[in-house]
Short mmCIF file of C-alpha atoms and ligand atoms in Angstrom, two decimals:
data_model
loop_
_atom_site.label_atom_id
_atom_site.label_comp_id
_atom_site.label_asym_id
_atom_site.label_seq_id
_atom_site.Cartn_x
_atom_site.Cartn_y
_atom_site.Cartn_z
CA MET G 467 26.87 3.45 -53.46
CA ASN G 468 29.76 3.10 -51.79
CA ILE G 469 31.46 0.11 -51.77
CA LEU G 470 33.50 -1.35 -48.72
CA LYS G 471 36.27 -4.00 -49.44
CA ILE G 472 35.87 -7.25 -47.67
CA LEU G 473 38.60 -9.98 -47.21
CA VAL G 474 37.28 -13.35 -45.86
CA VAL G 475 40.25 -16.10 -44.83
CA ASP G 476 39.12 -19.10 -43.91
CA ASP G 477 39.94 -22.93 -45.06
CA GLU G 478 36.40 -23.81 -45.65
CA PRO G 479 35.25 -22.89 -49.17
CA GLY G 480 31.72 -23.05 -47.82
CA ILE G 481 31.86 -20.49 -45.38
CA ARG G 482 33.32 -18.41 -48.26
CA SER G 483 31.15 -18.82 -50.58
CA GLY G 484 28.92 -18.09 -48.04
CA VAL G 485 29.68 -15.11 -47.11
CA ALA G 486 30.17 -13.58 -50.88
CA ARG G 487 26.65 -15.20 -51.22
CA ILE G 488 24.95 -13.60 -48.22
CA LEU G 489 27.25 -9.74 -48.91
CA SER G 490 26.33 -9.77 -52.67
CA ARG G 491 23.07 -8.54 -52.05
CA PHE G 492 23.00 -6.86 -48.97
CA THR G 493 23.46 -2.84 -47.87
CA VAL G 494 23.55 -0.66 -45.34
CA ASP G 495 21.81 2.48 -44.91
CA TYR G 496 21.26 4.95 -42.37
CA PRO G 497 19.45 8.20 -41.69
CA PHE G 498 22.70 10.23 -41.65
CA MET G 499 24.28 9.02 -44.56
CA ASP G 500 23.94 10.26 -47.78
CA GLU G 501 24.52 7.03 -50.01
CA GLN G 502 24.35 3.54 -49.03
CA ILE G 503 27.21 0.87 -48.42
CA GLY G 504 27.27 -2.09 -50.28
CA PHE G 505 30.17 -5.00 -50.33
CA GLU G 506 32.73 -6.63 -52.59
CA VAL G 507 33.98 -9.54 -51.10
CA LEU G 508 37.70 -11.39 -52.09
CA GLU G 509 38.32 -14.63 -50.59
CA ALA G 510 41.68 -16.19 -49.34
CA GLU G 511 42.14 -19.86 -48.36
CA THR G 512 45.13 -19.29 -46.70
CA GLY G 513 46.64 -16.85 -43.57
CA GLU G 514 49.30 -16.04 -46.38
CA ALA G 515 47.31 -16.00 -49.88
CA GLY G 516 45.11 -13.52 -47.38
CA LEU G 517 48.88 -11.28 -46.29
CA GLU G 518 49.15 -11.30 -50.10
CA ILE G 519 46.01 -9.25 -50.69
CA ILE G 520 46.80 -7.36 -47.78
CA GLU G 521 49.97 -6.18 -49.08
CA ARG G 522 48.63 -5.49 -52.71
CA GLU G 523 45.45 -3.39 -51.57
CA HIS G 524 43.62 -1.62 -49.32
CA ILE G 525 41.06 -3.57 -47.49
CA ASP G 526 38.12 -2.16 -45.18
CA VAL G 527 37.48 -5.15 -43.17
CA VAL G 528 38.91 -8.53 -42.75
CA LEU G 529 36.39 -11.73 -41.45
CA LEU G 530 39.53 -13.95 -40.14
CA ASP G 531 39.40 -17.80 -39.43
CA ASN G 532 41.57 -18.35 -36.33
CA LYS G 533 42.03 -22.09 -37.57
CA LEU G 534 44.16 -22.12 -40.52
CA PRO G 535 46.22 -24.52 -42.59
CA GLY G 536 49.52 -22.87 -42.25
CA ILE G 537 50.07 -19.05 -40.45
CA GLN G 538 47.08 -19.24 -37.35
CA GLY G 539 44.16 -16.41 -37.45
CA ILE G 540 45.61 -14.84 -34.40
CA ASP G 541 49.16 -14.41 -35.81
CA LEU G 542 47.67 -12.89 -38.84
CA LEU G 543 45.76 -10.47 -37.08
CA GLU G 544 48.98 -8.90 -35.76
CA LEU G 545 50.32 -8.70 -39.14
CA ILE G 546 47.29 -6.97 -40.48
CA LYS G 547 47.57 -4.49 -37.98
CA GLN G 548 50.72 -3.56 -38.67
CA ARG G 549 50.17 -3.20 -42.33
CA GLN G 550 46.65 -1.42 -42.77
CA PRO G 551 46.20 -0.02 -39.15
CA GLU G 552 42.82 1.08 -40.46
CA THR G 553 41.17 -2.30 -41.46
CA LEU G 554 38.64 -3.83 -38.94
CA ILE G 555 39.18 -7.33 -38.31
CA THR G 556 36.23 -9.63 -37.62
CA MET G 557 37.51 -13.11 -35.98
CA ILE G 558 35.14 -15.77 -37.61
CA THR G 559 35.57 -19.06 -35.55
CA SER G 560 34.23 -21.74 -33.58
CA HIS G 561 37.21 -22.59 -31.84
CA ALA G 562 37.40 -19.19 -30.03
CA SER G 563 38.30 -19.87 -26.64
CA LEU G 564 38.15 -17.37 -24.12
CA ASP G 565 42.12 -17.16 -24.65
CA VAL G 566 42.16 -16.33 -28.10
CA ALA G 567 39.10 -14.20 -27.73
CA ILE G 568 41.26 -12.12 -25.15
CA LYS G 569 44.01 -12.18 -26.91
CA ALA G 570 42.47 -11.14 -30.59
CA THR G 571 40.66 -8.36 -28.49
CA SER G 572 43.76 -7.02 -27.05
CA ILE G 573 45.63 -6.95 -30.26
CA GLY G 574 42.75 -5.02 -31.80
CA ALA G 575 40.34 -7.41 -33.12
CA TYR G 576 36.86 -5.50 -33.32
CA ASP G 577 34.32 -8.00 -33.37
CA PHE G 578 33.34 -11.81 -32.91
CA VAL G 579 31.13 -13.91 -35.10
CA PRO G 580 30.90 -17.61 -33.61
CA LYS G 581 30.89 -20.25 -36.19
CA PRO G 582 28.15 -21.50 -37.66
CA PHE G 583 26.73 -18.11 -38.28
CA THR G 584 23.69 -17.22 -39.69
CA PRO G 585 23.18 -14.48 -42.55
CA GLN G 586 21.61 -12.50 -40.11
CA GLU G 587 24.23 -12.64 -37.58
CA LEU G 588 26.91 -11.70 -40.32
CA LYS G 589 24.88 -8.75 -41.29
CA SER G 590 24.43 -7.02 -37.68
CA SER G 591 28.14 -7.30 -37.51
CA LEU G 592 29.01 -5.80 -40.99
CA GLU G 593 26.30 -3.42 -39.60
CA ASN G 594 28.06 -2.24 -37.14
CA ILE G 595 31.55 -2.52 -38.65
CA THR G 596 30.09 -0.07 -41.43
CA LYS G 597 28.66 2.51 -39.35
CA HIS G 598 31.87 2.46 -37.46
CA LEU G 599 33.78 3.23 -40.65
CA PHE G 600 31.25 5.92 -41.74
CA LEU G 601 31.61 7.79 -38.78
CA LYS G 602 35.38 7.36 -38.28
CA ARG G 603 35.67 8.82 -41.79
CA MET G 604 33.46 11.38 -41.42
CA THR G 605 34.95 12.52 -38.42
CA SER G 606 38.43 12.89 -40.31
CA LYS G 607 36.66 14.73 -43.48
CA LEU G 608 35.10 17.36 -40.82
CA GLN G 609 38.28 17.38 -38.85
CA LYS G 610 39.64 18.84 -41.64
CA GLU G 611 36.56 21.43 -41.74
CA GLY G 612 36.66 22.51 -38.35
CA LYS G 613 33.41 21.01 -37.28
CA GLN G 614 34.59 17.65 -36.03
CA ILE G 615 33.08 17.82 -32.49
CA ARG G 616 29.78 17.24 -33.54
CA PHE G 617 30.81 13.83 -35.35
CA GLN G 618 33.61 12.98 -32.56
CA PHE G 619 30.45 13.02 -30.17
CA LEU G 620 28.31 10.38 -32.27
CA GLN G 621 31.52 8.52 -32.98
CA VAL G 622 32.63 8.28 -29.30
CA LEU G 623 28.83 7.69 -28.11
CA SER G 624 28.52 4.96 -30.27
CA HIS G 625 31.91 3.43 -29.53
CA GLU G 626 31.98 3.52 -25.73
CA LEU G 627 28.18 2.71 -25.17
CA LYS G 628 27.76 -0.22 -27.11
CA ALA G 629 30.00 -2.29 -24.32
CA PRO G 630 28.16 -1.33 -21.40
CA ILE G 631 24.56 -1.73 -23.03
CA ASN G 632 25.83 -5.23 -24.07
CA ALA G 633 26.90 -5.95 -20.43
CA ILE G 634 23.79 -4.89 -18.83
CA GLU G 635 21.43 -6.35 -21.44
CA GLY G 636 23.26 -9.98 -20.78
CA TYR G 637 22.82 -9.10 -16.93
CA LEU G 638 19.23 -8.90 -17.27
CA ASN G 639 18.75 -11.48 -19.74
CA MET G 640 20.43 -13.70 -16.64
CA LEU G 641 17.57 -12.27 -14.39
CA LEU G 642 14.96 -13.01 -16.97
CA ASN G 643 16.38 -16.41 -17.14
CA LYS G 644 16.81 -17.01 -13.37
CA GLN G 645 20.03 -18.64 -14.37
CA PHE G 646 21.38 -18.11 -10.86
CA GLY G 647 17.70 -19.67 -9.18
CA ASP G 648 14.89 -17.98 -7.36
CA ASN G 649 16.70 -16.22 -4.45
CA ILE G 650 16.74 -12.72 -4.98
CA GLU G 651 20.35 -12.62 -3.18
CA ASN G 652 21.74 -14.82 -6.17
CA TYR G 653 21.52 -11.26 -8.08
CA ALA G 654 23.39 -8.91 -5.94
CA GLU G 655 26.71 -9.04 -7.52
CA ILE G 656 25.21 -8.67 -11.37
CA ALA G 657 22.69 -5.83 -10.18
CA GLN G 658 26.03 -3.94 -8.49
CA ARG G 659 27.60 -4.50 -12.13
CA SER G 660 24.82 -2.79 -14.27
CA VAL G 661 24.86 -0.13 -11.23
CA GLU G 662 28.61 0.11 -12.19
CA ARG G 663 28.09 0.38 -15.66
CA LEU G 664 25.31 2.83 -15.95
CA LYS G 665 27.34 5.46 -13.79
CA GLY G 666 29.92 4.36 -16.36
CA MET G 667 27.61 5.60 -19.26
CA ARG G 668 26.74 8.85 -17.46
CA SER G 669 29.96 10.36 -16.39
CA LEU G 670 30.76 9.44 -20.19
CA ILE G 671 27.64 11.59 -21.45
CA MET G 672 27.64 14.86 -18.70
CA ASP G 673 31.74 14.74 -19.95
CA LEU G 674 30.80 14.70 -23.54
CA LEU G 675 28.00 17.37 -23.12
CA ASP G 676 30.58 19.67 -21.00
CA LEU G 677 33.25 19.45 -23.63
CA THR G 678 30.80 19.99 -26.86
CA ARG G 679 29.66 23.34 -24.93
CA PHE G 680 33.09 24.40 -24.12
CA GLU G 681 33.97 23.95 -28.05
CA THR G 682 31.02 25.73 -29.11
CA GLY G 683 31.69 28.98 -26.23
CA LYS G 684 27.94 28.85 -24.99
CA THR G 685 27.96 29.37 -21.27
CA PRO G 686 24.78 28.91 -19.72
CA SER G 687 24.54 30.98 -16.57
CA THR G 688 26.54 33.99 -15.37
CA PRO G 689 29.27 34.26 -13.41
CA GLN G 690 28.97 34.65 -9.30
CA GLU G 691 31.10 34.80 -6.42
CA ILE G 692 31.52 31.16 -5.21
CA ASP G 693 32.73 30.55 -2.17
CA ILE G 694 35.43 28.00 -2.71
CA LYS G 695 35.72 26.29 0.60
CA ALA G 696 31.92 25.31 0.40
CA LEU G 697 32.62 24.16 -3.17
CA ALA G 698 35.55 21.98 -2.24
CA LEU G 699 33.74 20.83 0.34
CA SER G 700 30.54 19.51 -1.42
CA ALA G 701 33.03 18.06 -4.11
CA ILE G 702 34.53 16.01 -1.69
CA ASP G 703 31.52 14.48 -0.26
CA LEU G 704 30.47 13.47 -3.81
CA HIS G 705 33.43 11.18 -4.14
CA LYS G 706 33.19 10.02 -0.55
CA PRO G 707 31.59 6.25 -1.39
CA TYR G 708 34.52 5.72 -4.36
CA ALA G 709 36.97 6.70 -2.13
CA ILE G 710 35.71 4.72 1.15
CA GLN G 711 35.28 1.79 -1.62
CA LYS G 712 38.93 2.38 -2.19
CA ASP G 713 39.83 3.06 1.15
CA VAL G 714 41.17 6.44 0.01
CA ASN G 715 41.24 8.99 2.25
CA ILE G 716 40.48 12.67 1.26
CA LYS G 717 41.35 15.65 3.03
CA LEU G 718 40.81 19.48 2.89
CA HIS G 719 44.22 22.38 3.97
CA ILE G 720 42.47 25.63 3.54
CA ASP G 721 44.53 28.91 4.54
CA CYS G 722 41.81 31.23 3.58
CA ASP G 723 38.60 32.15 2.89
CA ILE G 724 37.78 33.24 -0.43
CA CYS G 725 35.50 33.61 -3.37
CA ILE G 726 36.17 33.05 -6.92
CA PHE G 727 34.43 34.65 -9.70
CA GLY G 728 33.26 32.44 -11.96
CA ILE G 729 30.32 30.01 -12.90
CA PRO G 730 29.75 27.28 -10.18
CA ASP G 731 29.19 24.55 -12.62
CA GLU G 732 32.81 25.18 -14.39
CA LEU G 733 34.39 25.25 -11.13
CA GLU G 734 32.86 22.16 -9.86
CA ILE G 735 34.36 20.27 -12.95
CA ILE G 736 37.44 20.75 -11.80
CA PHE G 737 37.10 19.69 -8.79
CA ASN G 738 35.50 16.84 -9.29
CA ASN G 739 37.81 15.64 -12.44
CA LEU G 740 40.58 16.19 -10.20
CA ILE G 741 39.05 14.29 -6.90
CA SER G 742 37.66 11.49 -9.51
CA ASN G 743 41.43 10.80 -10.77
CA ALA G 744 43.46 11.44 -7.25
CA VAL G 745 40.96 8.40 -6.17
CA LYS G 746 40.49 6.44 -9.01
CA TYR G 747 44.43 6.18 -9.60
CA ASN G 748 45.21 5.79 -5.69
CA LYS G 749 46.26 2.84 -4.53
CA GLN G 750 44.49 1.07 -1.83
CA GLY G 751 44.77 2.83 1.76
CA GLY G 752 46.16 5.77 0.10
CA ASN G 753 45.98 9.47 0.48
CA VAL G 754 44.31 12.80 -1.09
CA ASP G 755 45.39 15.81 0.01
CA ILE G 756 43.71 19.01 -1.53
CA HIS G 757 45.78 22.19 -0.72
CA ILE G 758 43.72 25.72 -1.36
CA ARG G 759 46.42 28.61 -0.88
CA CYS G 760 45.85 32.24 -1.35
CA ASP G 761 48.74 34.20 -2.31
CA GLY G 762 47.55 37.89 -3.18
CA ALA G 763 46.89 38.32 -6.75
CA GLU G 764 46.19 34.29 -7.05
CA VAL G 765 44.35 31.37 -5.42
CA SER G 766 46.15 27.84 -6.07
CA LEU G 767 44.18 24.44 -5.96
CA ILE G 768 46.44 21.47 -5.29
CA PHE G 769 45.14 17.97 -5.91
CA LYS G 770 47.75 16.02 -4.41
CA ASP G 771 47.46 11.84 -4.25
CA THR G 772 50.04 8.58 -3.54
CA GLY G 773 48.91 7.09 -6.39
CA ILE G 774 50.62 5.46 -9.52
CA GLY G 775 52.25 8.43 -10.92
CA ILE G 776 52.56 9.14 -14.27
CA ALA G 777 55.74 8.93 -15.99
CA GLU G 778 57.68 11.55 -17.70
CA GLU G 779 56.94 10.57 -21.31
CA GLU G 780 53.20 10.86 -20.85
CA MET G 781 52.76 13.90 -19.26
CA LYS G 782 52.77 16.37 -22.40
CA ASN G 783 49.73 14.25 -23.77
CA LEU G 784 47.66 14.30 -20.56
CA PHE G 785 45.53 17.23 -21.58
CA ARG G 786 44.93 15.95 -24.58
CA GLU G 787 41.19 14.69 -25.57
CA PHE G 788 40.86 11.05 -25.28
CA PHE G 789 44.10 10.65 -23.99
CA ARG G 790 44.69 7.71 -21.44
CA ILE G 791 47.42 6.17 -20.22
CA LYS G 792 47.48 2.27 -20.56
CA ASN G 793 49.64 -0.37 -18.11
CA ALA G 794 49.28 -2.72 -16.14
CA GLU G 795 48.53 -0.52 -13.65
CA THR G 796 45.57 1.60 -15.46
CA LYS G 797 44.10 -2.02 -16.34
CA GLY G 798 41.00 -2.42 -15.51
CA ILE G 799 40.14 1.18 -14.34
CA GLN G 800 37.46 2.61 -16.54
CA GLY G 801 37.68 6.26 -18.00
CA SER G 802 36.85 7.61 -21.60
CA GLY G 803 39.97 10.28 -21.40
CA LEU G 804 37.87 13.19 -21.50
CA GLY G 805 38.12 14.90 -18.16
CA LEU G 806 41.83 16.27 -17.84
CA SER G 807 41.08 18.07 -21.29
CA ILE G 808 37.84 19.48 -20.16
CA VAL G 809 39.83 20.93 -16.44
CA LYS G 810 42.33 22.72 -19.42
CA LYS G 811 39.41 23.94 -21.02
CA ILE G 812 37.99 25.43 -18.06
CA VAL G 813 41.44 26.87 -16.72
CA ASP G 814 42.53 28.52 -19.78
CA LEU G 815 38.89 30.39 -19.61
CA TYR G 816 39.41 31.85 -16.66
CA GLN G 817 43.23 32.44 -17.87
CA GLY G 818 44.86 30.29 -15.39
CA THR G 819 47.56 27.74 -15.11
CA ILE G 820 47.59 24.06 -14.78
CA ASP G 821 50.76 21.83 -14.01
CA VAL G 822 51.52 18.73 -13.08
CA ALA G 823 54.80 17.11 -10.68
CA SER G 824 54.59 13.11 -10.35
CA GLU G 825 56.99 10.18 -9.43
CA PRO G 826 55.60 6.68 -10.81
CA GLY G 827 55.16 4.78 -8.19
CA THR G 828 54.94 7.78 -5.38
CA GLY G 829 52.22 9.95 -6.52
CA THR G 830 50.75 12.87 -8.42
CA ALA G 831 50.16 16.78 -7.69
CA PHE G 832 48.08 18.71 -10.19
CA THR G 833 47.92 22.34 -9.13
CA ILE G 834 46.07 24.83 -10.73
CA LYS G 835 46.31 28.75 -10.43
CA LEU G 836 43.54 31.02 -11.08
CA PRO G 837 44.03 34.85 -11.07
CA HIS G 838 41.62 37.74 -8.78
CA PRO G 839 40.31 35.83 -5.90
CA VAL G 840 38.03 37.94 -3.50
CA ARG G 841 38.38 38.01 -0.08
CA LYS G 842 35.12 37.21 1.74
CA ASP G 843 33.57 40.29 2.87
CA ASN G 844 33.95 39.50 6.48
CA GLU G 845 37.05 39.29 6.47
N1 LIG B 1464 46.25 11.57 -10.47
C1 LIG B 1464 46.40 10.91 -11.14
N2 LIG B 1464 47.49 9.60 -11.35
C2 LIG B 1464 48.04 8.99 -12.05
N3 LIG B 1464 47.38 8.94 -13.76
C3 LIG B 1464 46.68 9.97 -13.72
C4 LIG B 1464 45.93 10.82 -12.79
N4 LIG B 1464 45.09 11.83 -13.46
C5 LIG B 1464 45.16 11.27 -14.85
N5 LIG B 1464 46.16 10.14 -14.82
C6 LIG B 1464 46.09 9.73 -16.19
O1 LIG B 1464 45.76 10.54 -17.14
C7 LIG B 1464 44.32 10.06 -18.14
C8 LIG B 1464 44.18 11.08 -18.60
O2 LIG B 1464 42.89 10.99 -17.39
P1 LIG B 1464 41.41 12.22 -17.76
O3 LIG B 1464 41.03 12.51 -16.38
O4 LIG B 1464 42.01 12.58 -18.87
O5 LIG B 1464 40.60 10.87 -18.14
P2 LIG B 1464 39.85 9.53 -17.31
O6 LIG B 1464 40.14 9.33 -15.89
O7 LIG B 1464 40.58 8.10 -18.16
O8 LIG B 1464 38.81 9.35 -18.03
P3 LIG B 1464 37.57 10.39 -17.37
O9 LIG B 1464 37.72 11.98 -16.62
O10 LIG B 1464 37.04 10.79 -18.51
O11 LIG B 1464 36.59 9.23 -16.87
C9 LIG B 1464 44.11 8.78 -17.23
O12 LIG B 1464 43.62 7.90 -18.10
C10 LIG B 1464 45.16 8.49 -16.68
O13 LIG B 1464 46.05 7.34 -17.49
MG1 LIG B 1465 39.78 11.48 -14.86
#
C-alpha cells in the first residue's frame, strides 16, 4: 500500500486527534490505481512547529487551521508553498471569511473544509486530493515514458471540470430550493451563468480531443480543396454572439479568392481559436481585422486585434500547452491555455509558419503563412 503523509496544523488537540483517528483506518482506492493509498498523520500544535516538520521531511498534504496562536495559517500557507511547492494544502477553519478564502486560493490552497466537519467531509476532501496527487505523479512518470497525453487528459479533465460542475450544481440547488422565490424571472441570471459554465466545459473537452488527435497523428477525414473565404465567414459568424456582447467588431479583408488543400476541421480550428482569442482578449468596443492575402506560393492569414496585447517576455511561451498569461487584465477571462498549442500543431502539419507581433495595451497580430494555395477554377 502507498502511504501519503498528512500534517495537521491546529492548536485544538481534539481536531488533531480526531483527524488522526478518522484517517487511521481510511484508504482510497480507484479502479485505475494499482494500489490502495493509506495515510500517516503528523501533528503540529502551532504554525512554527508545522514549519519545522515541513523543513525536515516531505509532506504530501497539509490540513491547516487559519487561526493559530503564533504565525497565522494564511502566512504559513505562503511559506509552505515556497518550501514544498508540490504539497497540497487544505484550509480547515471556522473563521473563514470570504477574504481569507480568496487570499488562500490565490496563494494556492487546494481546498477548504469548514469546521466543524464530519468524518465524511474530511474523507471526501482527502479522496479528491489523493486522486489529484495520483494523477499528477502518474503523469510525470508517463511523461518520461512518452505516453503522457492520455493521463494529461485525465488530469486536466478532472481538475478543470470540477469547478464548473460544482458551480452548476450550486445553481440548480438554488433553483430546487426556490431560493429567490416563485418568479421564474429571478432565476434568469443563474441560468445564464450555468449556460456559460457548460460552454466552457464543452470547449475544454473539444480542445482536449483535438489535442489528443494531433498527438496520435490520426486524421479522421480526407484532404480536399477548401474555399477559404467561405470558411472564414462561417468562423466569424460563429463568434458573432460573443463579439456583440463585448461590442467587438469583426471584419474580413480578402484580396483573392482561393482554395487551400486540406482538412476543413483543421482549418476551422485555426480560425476559431485565433478569432476567439482576438475577441476574448480585446477591449470593449475594440476591433478584429482578418486579412487573407495571396502571395504567389503562399497564403497569409492575419488576425489583428486592438486588445490588451502581450508582453515581449511572454511571447516565447504562447504556443506551449496549458500556458496562460496571468495578470490584472486576463483575470476573470476563462480558458484552458490549449488553443494556440493546437493551432501551432496544425500549422506545422501544413508546413506553414505562425508569428506574433504585439504591443501591450494596443493590440496583437498573429500571422499564419500556409504554402501551396490553389486558385479557384473560375479565376
Ligand atoms: N489575441 C491575444 N491578445 C492577448 N493575449 C492573447 C491573445 N491570444 C492569446 N493570448 C494569451 O495567450 C494565452 C494562450 O492562448 P490560448 O488560446 O492557447 O489559450 P486560452 O485562450 O487561454 O484558452 P483556450 O483557447 O484553450 O480556451 C492566453 O491565455 C492569453 O493570455
Ligand atoms: Mg484561446
